[in-house]
Coordinates of N, CA and C in Angstrom, one line a residue:
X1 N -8.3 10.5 -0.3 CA -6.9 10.2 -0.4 C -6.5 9.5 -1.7
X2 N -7.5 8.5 -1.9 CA -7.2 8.0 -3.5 C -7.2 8.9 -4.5
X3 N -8.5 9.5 -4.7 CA -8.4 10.7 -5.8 C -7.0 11.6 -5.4
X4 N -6.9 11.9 -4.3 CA -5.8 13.0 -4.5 C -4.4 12.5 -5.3
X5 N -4.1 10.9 -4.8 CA -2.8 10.4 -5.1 C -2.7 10.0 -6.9
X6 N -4.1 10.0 -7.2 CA -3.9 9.5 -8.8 C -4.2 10.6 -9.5
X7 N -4.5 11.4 -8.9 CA -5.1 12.6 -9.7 C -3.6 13.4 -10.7
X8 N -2.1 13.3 -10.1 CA -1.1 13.8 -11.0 C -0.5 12.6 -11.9
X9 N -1.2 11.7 -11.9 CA -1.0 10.2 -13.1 C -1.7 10.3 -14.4
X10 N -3.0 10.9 -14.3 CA -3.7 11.3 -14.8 C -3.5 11.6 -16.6
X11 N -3.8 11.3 -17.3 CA -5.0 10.1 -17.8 C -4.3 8.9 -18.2
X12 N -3.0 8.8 -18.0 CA -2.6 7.1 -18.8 C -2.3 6.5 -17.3
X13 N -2.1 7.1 -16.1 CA -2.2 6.3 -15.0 C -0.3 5.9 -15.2
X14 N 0.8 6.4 -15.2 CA 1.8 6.2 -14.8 C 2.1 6.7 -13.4
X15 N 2.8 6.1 -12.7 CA 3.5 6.4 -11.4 C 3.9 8.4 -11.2
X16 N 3.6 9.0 -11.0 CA 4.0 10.5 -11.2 C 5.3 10.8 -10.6
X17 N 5.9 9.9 -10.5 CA 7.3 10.3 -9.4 C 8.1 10.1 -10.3
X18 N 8.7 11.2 -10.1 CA 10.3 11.5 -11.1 C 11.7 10.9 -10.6
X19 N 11.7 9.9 -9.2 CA 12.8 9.4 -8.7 C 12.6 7.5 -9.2
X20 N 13.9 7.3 -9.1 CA 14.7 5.6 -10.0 C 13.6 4.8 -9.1
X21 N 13.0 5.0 -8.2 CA 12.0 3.6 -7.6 C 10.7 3.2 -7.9
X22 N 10.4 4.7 -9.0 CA 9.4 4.5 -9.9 C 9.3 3.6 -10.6
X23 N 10.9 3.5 -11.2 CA 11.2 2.9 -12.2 C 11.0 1.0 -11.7
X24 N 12.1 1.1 -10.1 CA 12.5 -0.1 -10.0 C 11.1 -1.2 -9.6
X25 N 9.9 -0.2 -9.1 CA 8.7 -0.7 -9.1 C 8.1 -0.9 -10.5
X26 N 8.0 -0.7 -11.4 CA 7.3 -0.9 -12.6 C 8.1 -1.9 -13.2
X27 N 9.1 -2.2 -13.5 CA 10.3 -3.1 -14.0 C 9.6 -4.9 -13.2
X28 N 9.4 -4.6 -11.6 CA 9.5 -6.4 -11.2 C 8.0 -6.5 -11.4
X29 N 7.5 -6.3 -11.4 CA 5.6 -6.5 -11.9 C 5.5 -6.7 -13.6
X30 N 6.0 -6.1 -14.5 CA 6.2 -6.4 -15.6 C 7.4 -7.4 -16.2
X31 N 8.3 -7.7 -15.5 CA 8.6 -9.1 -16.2 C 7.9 -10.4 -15.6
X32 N 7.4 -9.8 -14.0 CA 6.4 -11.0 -13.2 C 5.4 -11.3 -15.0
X33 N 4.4 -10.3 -15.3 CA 3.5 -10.7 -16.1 C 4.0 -11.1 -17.5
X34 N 4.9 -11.0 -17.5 CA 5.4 -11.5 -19.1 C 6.1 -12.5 -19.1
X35 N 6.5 -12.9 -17.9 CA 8.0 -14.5 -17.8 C 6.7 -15.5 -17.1
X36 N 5.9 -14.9 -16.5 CA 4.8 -15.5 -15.1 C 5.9 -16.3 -14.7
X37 N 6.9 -15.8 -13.8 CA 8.1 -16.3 -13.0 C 8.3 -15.0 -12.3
X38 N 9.3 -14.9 -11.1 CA 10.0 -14.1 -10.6 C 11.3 -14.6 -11.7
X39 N 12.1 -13.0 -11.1 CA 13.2 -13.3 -11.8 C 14.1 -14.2 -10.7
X40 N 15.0 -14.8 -11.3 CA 16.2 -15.4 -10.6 C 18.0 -15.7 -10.7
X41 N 17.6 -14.5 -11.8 CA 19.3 -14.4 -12.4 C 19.5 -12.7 -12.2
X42 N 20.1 -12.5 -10.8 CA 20.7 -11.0 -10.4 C 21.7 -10.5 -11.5
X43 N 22.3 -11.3 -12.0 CA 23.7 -10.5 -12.7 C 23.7 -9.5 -13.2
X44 N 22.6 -8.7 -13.7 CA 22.6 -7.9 -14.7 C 23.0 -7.3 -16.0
X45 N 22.9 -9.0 -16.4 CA 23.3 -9.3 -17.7 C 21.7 -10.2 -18.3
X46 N 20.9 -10.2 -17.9 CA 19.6 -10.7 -18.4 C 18.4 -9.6 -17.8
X47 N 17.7 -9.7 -19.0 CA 16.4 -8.6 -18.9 C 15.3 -8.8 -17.5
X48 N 14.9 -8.1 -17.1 CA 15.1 -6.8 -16.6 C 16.8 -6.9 -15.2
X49 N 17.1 -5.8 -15.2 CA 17.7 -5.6 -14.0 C 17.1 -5.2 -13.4
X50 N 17.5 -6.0 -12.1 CA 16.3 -5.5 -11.0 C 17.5 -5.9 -9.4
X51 N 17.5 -4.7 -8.5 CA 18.4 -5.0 -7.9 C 18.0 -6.0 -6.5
X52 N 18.2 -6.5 -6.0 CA 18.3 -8.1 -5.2 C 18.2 -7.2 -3.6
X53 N 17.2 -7.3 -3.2 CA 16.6 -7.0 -1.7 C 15.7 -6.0 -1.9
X54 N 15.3 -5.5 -3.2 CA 14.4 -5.2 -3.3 C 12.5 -6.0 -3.0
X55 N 11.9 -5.7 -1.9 CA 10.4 -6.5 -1.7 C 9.9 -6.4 -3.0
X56 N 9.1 -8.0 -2.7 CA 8.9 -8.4 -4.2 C 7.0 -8.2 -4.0
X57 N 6.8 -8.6 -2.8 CA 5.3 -8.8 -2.3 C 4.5 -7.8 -3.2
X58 N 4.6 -6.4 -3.2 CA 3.8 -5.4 -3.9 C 3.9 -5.5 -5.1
X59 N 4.9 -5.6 -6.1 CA 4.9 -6.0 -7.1 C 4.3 -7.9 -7.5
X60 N 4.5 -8.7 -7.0 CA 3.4 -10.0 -7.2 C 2.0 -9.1 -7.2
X61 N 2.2 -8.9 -6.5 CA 0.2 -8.0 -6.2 C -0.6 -7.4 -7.6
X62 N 0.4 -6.5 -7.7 CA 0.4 -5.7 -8.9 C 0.1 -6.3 -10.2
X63 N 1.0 -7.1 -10.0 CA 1.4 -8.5 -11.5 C 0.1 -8.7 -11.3
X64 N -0.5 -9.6 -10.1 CA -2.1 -10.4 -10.4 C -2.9 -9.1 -10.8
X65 N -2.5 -8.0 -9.9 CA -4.1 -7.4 -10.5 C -4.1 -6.7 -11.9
X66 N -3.0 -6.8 -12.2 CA -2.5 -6.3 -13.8 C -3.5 -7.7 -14.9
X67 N -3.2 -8.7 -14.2 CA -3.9 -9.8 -15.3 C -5.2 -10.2 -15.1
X68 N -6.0 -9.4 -14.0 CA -7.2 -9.5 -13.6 C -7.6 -8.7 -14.8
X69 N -7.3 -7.1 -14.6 CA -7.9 -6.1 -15.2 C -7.5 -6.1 -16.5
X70 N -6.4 -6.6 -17.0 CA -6.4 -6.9 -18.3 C -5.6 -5.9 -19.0
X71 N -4.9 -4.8 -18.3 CA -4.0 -3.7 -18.0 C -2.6 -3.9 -18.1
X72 N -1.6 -3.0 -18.4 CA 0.2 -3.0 -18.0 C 0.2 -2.5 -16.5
X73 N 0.8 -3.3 -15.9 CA 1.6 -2.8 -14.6 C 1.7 -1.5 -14.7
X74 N 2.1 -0.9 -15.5 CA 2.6 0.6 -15.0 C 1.3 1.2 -15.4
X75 N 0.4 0.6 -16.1 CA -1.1 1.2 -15.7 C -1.6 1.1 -14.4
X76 N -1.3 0.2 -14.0 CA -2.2 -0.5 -12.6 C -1.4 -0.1 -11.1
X77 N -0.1 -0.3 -11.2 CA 0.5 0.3 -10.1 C 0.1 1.4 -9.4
X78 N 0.0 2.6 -10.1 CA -0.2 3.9 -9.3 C -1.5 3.3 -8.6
X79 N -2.6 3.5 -9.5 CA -4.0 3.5 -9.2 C -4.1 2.4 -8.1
X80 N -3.5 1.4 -8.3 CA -3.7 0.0 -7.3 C -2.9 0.9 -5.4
X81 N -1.7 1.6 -5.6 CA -0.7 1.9 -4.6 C -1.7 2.9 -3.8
X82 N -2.5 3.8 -4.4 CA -3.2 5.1 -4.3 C -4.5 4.5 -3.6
X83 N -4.8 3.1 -4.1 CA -6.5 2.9 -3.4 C -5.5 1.9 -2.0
X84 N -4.7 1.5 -2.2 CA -4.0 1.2 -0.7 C -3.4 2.4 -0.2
X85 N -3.4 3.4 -0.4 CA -3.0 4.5 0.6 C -4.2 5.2 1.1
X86 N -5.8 5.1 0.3 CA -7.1 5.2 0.6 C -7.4 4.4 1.8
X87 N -7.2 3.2 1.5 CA -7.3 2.0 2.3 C -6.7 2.5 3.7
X88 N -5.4 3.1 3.9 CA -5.1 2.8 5.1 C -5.2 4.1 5.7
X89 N -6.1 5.1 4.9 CA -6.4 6.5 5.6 C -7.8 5.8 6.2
X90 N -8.7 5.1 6.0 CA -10.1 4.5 5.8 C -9.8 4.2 7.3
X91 N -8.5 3.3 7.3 CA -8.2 2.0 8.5 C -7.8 2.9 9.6
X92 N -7.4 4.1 9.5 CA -6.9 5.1 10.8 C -8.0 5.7 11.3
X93 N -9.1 5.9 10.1 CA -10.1 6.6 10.7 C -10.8 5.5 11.7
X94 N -11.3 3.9 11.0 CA -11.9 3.3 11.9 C -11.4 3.3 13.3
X95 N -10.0 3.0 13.2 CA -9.5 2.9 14.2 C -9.5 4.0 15.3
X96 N -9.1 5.0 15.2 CA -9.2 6.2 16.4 C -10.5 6.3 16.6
X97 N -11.9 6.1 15.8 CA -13.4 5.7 15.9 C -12.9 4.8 17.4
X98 N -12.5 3.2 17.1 CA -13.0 2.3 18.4 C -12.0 2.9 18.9
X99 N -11.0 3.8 19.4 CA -10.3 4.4 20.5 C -11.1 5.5 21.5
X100 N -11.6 6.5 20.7 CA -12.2 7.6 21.4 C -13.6 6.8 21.6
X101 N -14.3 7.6 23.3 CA -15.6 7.1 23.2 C -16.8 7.4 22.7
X102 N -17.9 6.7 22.5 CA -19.0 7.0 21.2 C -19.4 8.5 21.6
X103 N -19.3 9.4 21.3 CA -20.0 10.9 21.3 C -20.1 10.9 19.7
X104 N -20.8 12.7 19.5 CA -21.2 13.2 18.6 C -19.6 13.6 18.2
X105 N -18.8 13.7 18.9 CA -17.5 14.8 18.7 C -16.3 13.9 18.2
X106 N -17.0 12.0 18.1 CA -16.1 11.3 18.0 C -15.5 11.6 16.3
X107 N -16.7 11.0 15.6 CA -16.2 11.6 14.1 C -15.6 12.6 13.6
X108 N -16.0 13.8 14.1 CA -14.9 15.0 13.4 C -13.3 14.8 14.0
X109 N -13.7 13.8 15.0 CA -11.8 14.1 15.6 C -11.3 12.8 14.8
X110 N -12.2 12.0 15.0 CA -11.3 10.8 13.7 C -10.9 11.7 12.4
X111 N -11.8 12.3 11.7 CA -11.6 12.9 10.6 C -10.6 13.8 10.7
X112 N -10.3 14.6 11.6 CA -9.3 15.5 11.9 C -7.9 14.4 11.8
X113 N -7.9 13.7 12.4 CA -6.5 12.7 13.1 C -6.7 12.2 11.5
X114 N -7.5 12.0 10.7 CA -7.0 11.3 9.2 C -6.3 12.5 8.5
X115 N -7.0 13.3 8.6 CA -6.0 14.8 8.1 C -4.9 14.7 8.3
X116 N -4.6 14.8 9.7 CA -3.2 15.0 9.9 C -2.5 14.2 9.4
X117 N -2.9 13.2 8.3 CA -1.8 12.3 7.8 C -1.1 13.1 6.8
X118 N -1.8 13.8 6.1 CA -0.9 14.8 5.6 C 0.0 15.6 5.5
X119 N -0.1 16.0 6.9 CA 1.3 17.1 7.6 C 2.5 15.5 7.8
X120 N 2.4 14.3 7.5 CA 3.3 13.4 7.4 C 3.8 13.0 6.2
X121 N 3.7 14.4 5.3 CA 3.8 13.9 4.1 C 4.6 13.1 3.5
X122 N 6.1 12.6 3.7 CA 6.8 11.8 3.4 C 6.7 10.4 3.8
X123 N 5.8 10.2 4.5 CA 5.9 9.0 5.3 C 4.0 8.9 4.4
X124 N 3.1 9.6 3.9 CA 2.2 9.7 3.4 C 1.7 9.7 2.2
X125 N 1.2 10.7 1.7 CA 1.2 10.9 0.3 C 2.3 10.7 -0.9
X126 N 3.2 11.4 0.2 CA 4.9 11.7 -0.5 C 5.5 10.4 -0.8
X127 N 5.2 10.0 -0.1 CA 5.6 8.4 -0.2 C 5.6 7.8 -1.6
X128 N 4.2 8.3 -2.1 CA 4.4 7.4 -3.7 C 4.4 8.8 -4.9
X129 N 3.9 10.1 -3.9 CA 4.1 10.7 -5.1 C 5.3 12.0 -5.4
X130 N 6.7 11.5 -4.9 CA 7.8 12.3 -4.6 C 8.8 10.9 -5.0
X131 N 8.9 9.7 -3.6 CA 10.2 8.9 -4.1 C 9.7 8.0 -4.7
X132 N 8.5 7.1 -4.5 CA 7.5 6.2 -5.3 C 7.9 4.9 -4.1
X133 N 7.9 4.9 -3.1 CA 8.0 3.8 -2.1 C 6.9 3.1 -1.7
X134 N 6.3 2.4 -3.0 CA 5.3 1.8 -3.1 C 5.3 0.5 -2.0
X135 N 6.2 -0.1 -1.9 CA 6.3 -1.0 -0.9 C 6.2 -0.9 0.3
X136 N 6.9 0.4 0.7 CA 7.0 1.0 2.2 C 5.3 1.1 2.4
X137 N 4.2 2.0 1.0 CA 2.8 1.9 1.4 C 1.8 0.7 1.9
X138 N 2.6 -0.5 0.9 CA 2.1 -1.6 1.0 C 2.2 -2.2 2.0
X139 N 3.6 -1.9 2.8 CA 3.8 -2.6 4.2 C 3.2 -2.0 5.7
X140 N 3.3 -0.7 5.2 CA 2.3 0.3 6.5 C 1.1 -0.5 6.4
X141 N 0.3 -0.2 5.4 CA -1.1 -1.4 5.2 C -1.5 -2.2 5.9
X142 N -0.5 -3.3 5.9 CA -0.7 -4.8 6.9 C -0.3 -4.3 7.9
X143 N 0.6 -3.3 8.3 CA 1.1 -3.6 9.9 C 0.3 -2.6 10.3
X144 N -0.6 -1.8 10.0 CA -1.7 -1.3 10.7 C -2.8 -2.5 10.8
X145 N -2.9 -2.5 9.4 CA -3.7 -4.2 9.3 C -4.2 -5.4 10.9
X146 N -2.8 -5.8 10.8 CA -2.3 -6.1 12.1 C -2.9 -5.7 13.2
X147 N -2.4 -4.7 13.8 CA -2.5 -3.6 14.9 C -3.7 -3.9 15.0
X148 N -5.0 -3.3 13.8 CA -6.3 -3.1 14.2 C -6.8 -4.7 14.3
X149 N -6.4 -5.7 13.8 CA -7.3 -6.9 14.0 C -6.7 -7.6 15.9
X150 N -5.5 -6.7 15.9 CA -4.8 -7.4 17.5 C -6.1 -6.4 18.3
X151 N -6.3 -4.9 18.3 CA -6.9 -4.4 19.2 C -8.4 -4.8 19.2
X152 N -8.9 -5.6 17.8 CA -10.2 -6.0 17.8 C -10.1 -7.4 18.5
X153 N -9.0 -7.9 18.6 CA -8.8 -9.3 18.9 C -9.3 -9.2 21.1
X154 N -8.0 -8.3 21.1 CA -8.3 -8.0 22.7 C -10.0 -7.3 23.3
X155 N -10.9 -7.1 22.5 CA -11.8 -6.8 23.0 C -13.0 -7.9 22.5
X156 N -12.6 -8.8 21.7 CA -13.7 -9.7 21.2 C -13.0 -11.1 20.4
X157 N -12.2 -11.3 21.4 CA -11.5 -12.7 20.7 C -12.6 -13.9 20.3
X158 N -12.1 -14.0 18.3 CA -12.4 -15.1 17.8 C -11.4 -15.6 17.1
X159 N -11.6 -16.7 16.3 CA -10.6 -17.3 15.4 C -10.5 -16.6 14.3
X160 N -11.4 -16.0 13.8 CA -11.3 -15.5 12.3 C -9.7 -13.7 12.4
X161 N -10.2 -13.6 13.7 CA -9.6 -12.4 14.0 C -7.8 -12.8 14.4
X162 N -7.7 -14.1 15.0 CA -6.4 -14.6 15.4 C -5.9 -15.2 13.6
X163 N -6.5 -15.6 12.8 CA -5.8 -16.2 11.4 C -6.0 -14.6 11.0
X164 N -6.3 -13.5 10.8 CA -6.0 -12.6 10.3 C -4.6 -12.4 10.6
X165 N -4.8 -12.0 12.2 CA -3.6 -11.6 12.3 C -2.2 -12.5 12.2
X166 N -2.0 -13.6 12.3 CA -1.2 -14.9 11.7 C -1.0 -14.3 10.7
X167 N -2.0 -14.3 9.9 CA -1.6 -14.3 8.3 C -0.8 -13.0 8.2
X168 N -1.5 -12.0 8.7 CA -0.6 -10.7 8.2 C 0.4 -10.6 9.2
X169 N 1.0 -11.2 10.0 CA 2.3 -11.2 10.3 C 3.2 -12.3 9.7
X170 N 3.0 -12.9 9.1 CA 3.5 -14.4 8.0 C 3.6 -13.4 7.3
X171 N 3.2 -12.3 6.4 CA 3.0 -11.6 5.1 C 4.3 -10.8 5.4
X172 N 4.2 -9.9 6.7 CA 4.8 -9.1 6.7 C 6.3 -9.5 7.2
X173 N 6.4 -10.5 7.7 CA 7.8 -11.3 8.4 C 8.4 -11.7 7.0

C-alpha cells in the first residue's frame, strides 16, 4: 500500500494531488519548521495563510519528522502519509487475523478483507492521492489504533494496553 501511494510522487516526493488541500497541508508543516511555532495570526495578512479549523496534529508530525530526516515538508509529507496509510492496511490485516479463528484459510481472508480497501477508494488510497486528506488518513490511524488496543484490552487486560488507549483517545478528542 505504501509503494503504491508514493509511487505517483515519484522522484522528488511531492504530494501527487492536484486539489487546494495539497496545498493547505504542505503550507502548516513548513512554517511549523521555519517559525518552530504554530501560527497564531488568522488574518491573512501574515505569511503563510492558513485557514483556522484546519487539524494541526498531522502537520506537527510532519514538521518533527521533516527535522529528524533533515528534509522539506513537502518532501516528507507524501512519503510519511503513504507509510501511515501502509500502517493502517498492516493494522486491518492484524486485526481480522485476531477476529477470524486460527485456520490455514485465516490469512488469505485477512489478505482478501485488506484488498478490499481498495474498492474504498475515496475513503483509501484516494484519500491522499485524488483530494490529499492527509489528516482524515492520520486520524483513521489512531481510531483504528484505538479500536484494536480496546479489543486487545477486552481479551487480555493490562496497563500498558489501557494508557494506549487513553492516549489515543486524548490524541484524537
Amino acid at each position: 500500500t505504501t509503494a503504491y501511494s508514493i509511487y505517483p510522487s515519484l522522484p522528488s516526493l511531492p504530494p501527487p494531488s492536484h486539489h487546494f488541500d495539497a496545498v493547505h497541508h504542505v503550507v502548516l508543516p513548513t512554517y511549523i519548521v521555519e517559525n518552530q511555532a504554530l501560527p497564531h495570526d488568522f488574518t491573512g495578512a501574515t505569511k503563510p495563510y492558513y485557514p483556522p479549523g484546519y487539524p494541526i496534529g498531522t502537520a506537527l508530525v510532519v514538521a518533527l519528522v521533516s527535522q529528524w530526516f533533515g528534509r522539506l515538508p513537502i518532501q516528507t509529507l507524501h512519503p510519511f502519509i503513504s507509510f501511515i496509510l501502509g500502517l493502517t492496511a498492516g493494522l486491518i490485516f492484524s486485526f481480522i487475523l485476531r477476529l477470524l479463528p486460527k485456520q490455514d484459510r485465516s490469512k488469505p481472508i485477512a489478505f482478501l478483507a485488506t484488498l478490499l480497501l481498495l474498492t474504498a477508494w475515496d475513503y483509501f488510497p484516494g484519500a491522499i492521492n485524488e483530494r490529499y486528506f492527509s489528516a482524515q488518513v492520520f486520524a483513521q490511524f489512531f481510531a483504528l489504533l484505538v479500536f484494536f488496543h480496546l479489543v486487545d484490552y477486552r481479551h487480555e487486560p493490562d496497563v500498558v494496553s489501557i494508557l494506549l488507549i487513553l492516549a489515543g483517545l486524548a490524541t484524537i478528542l
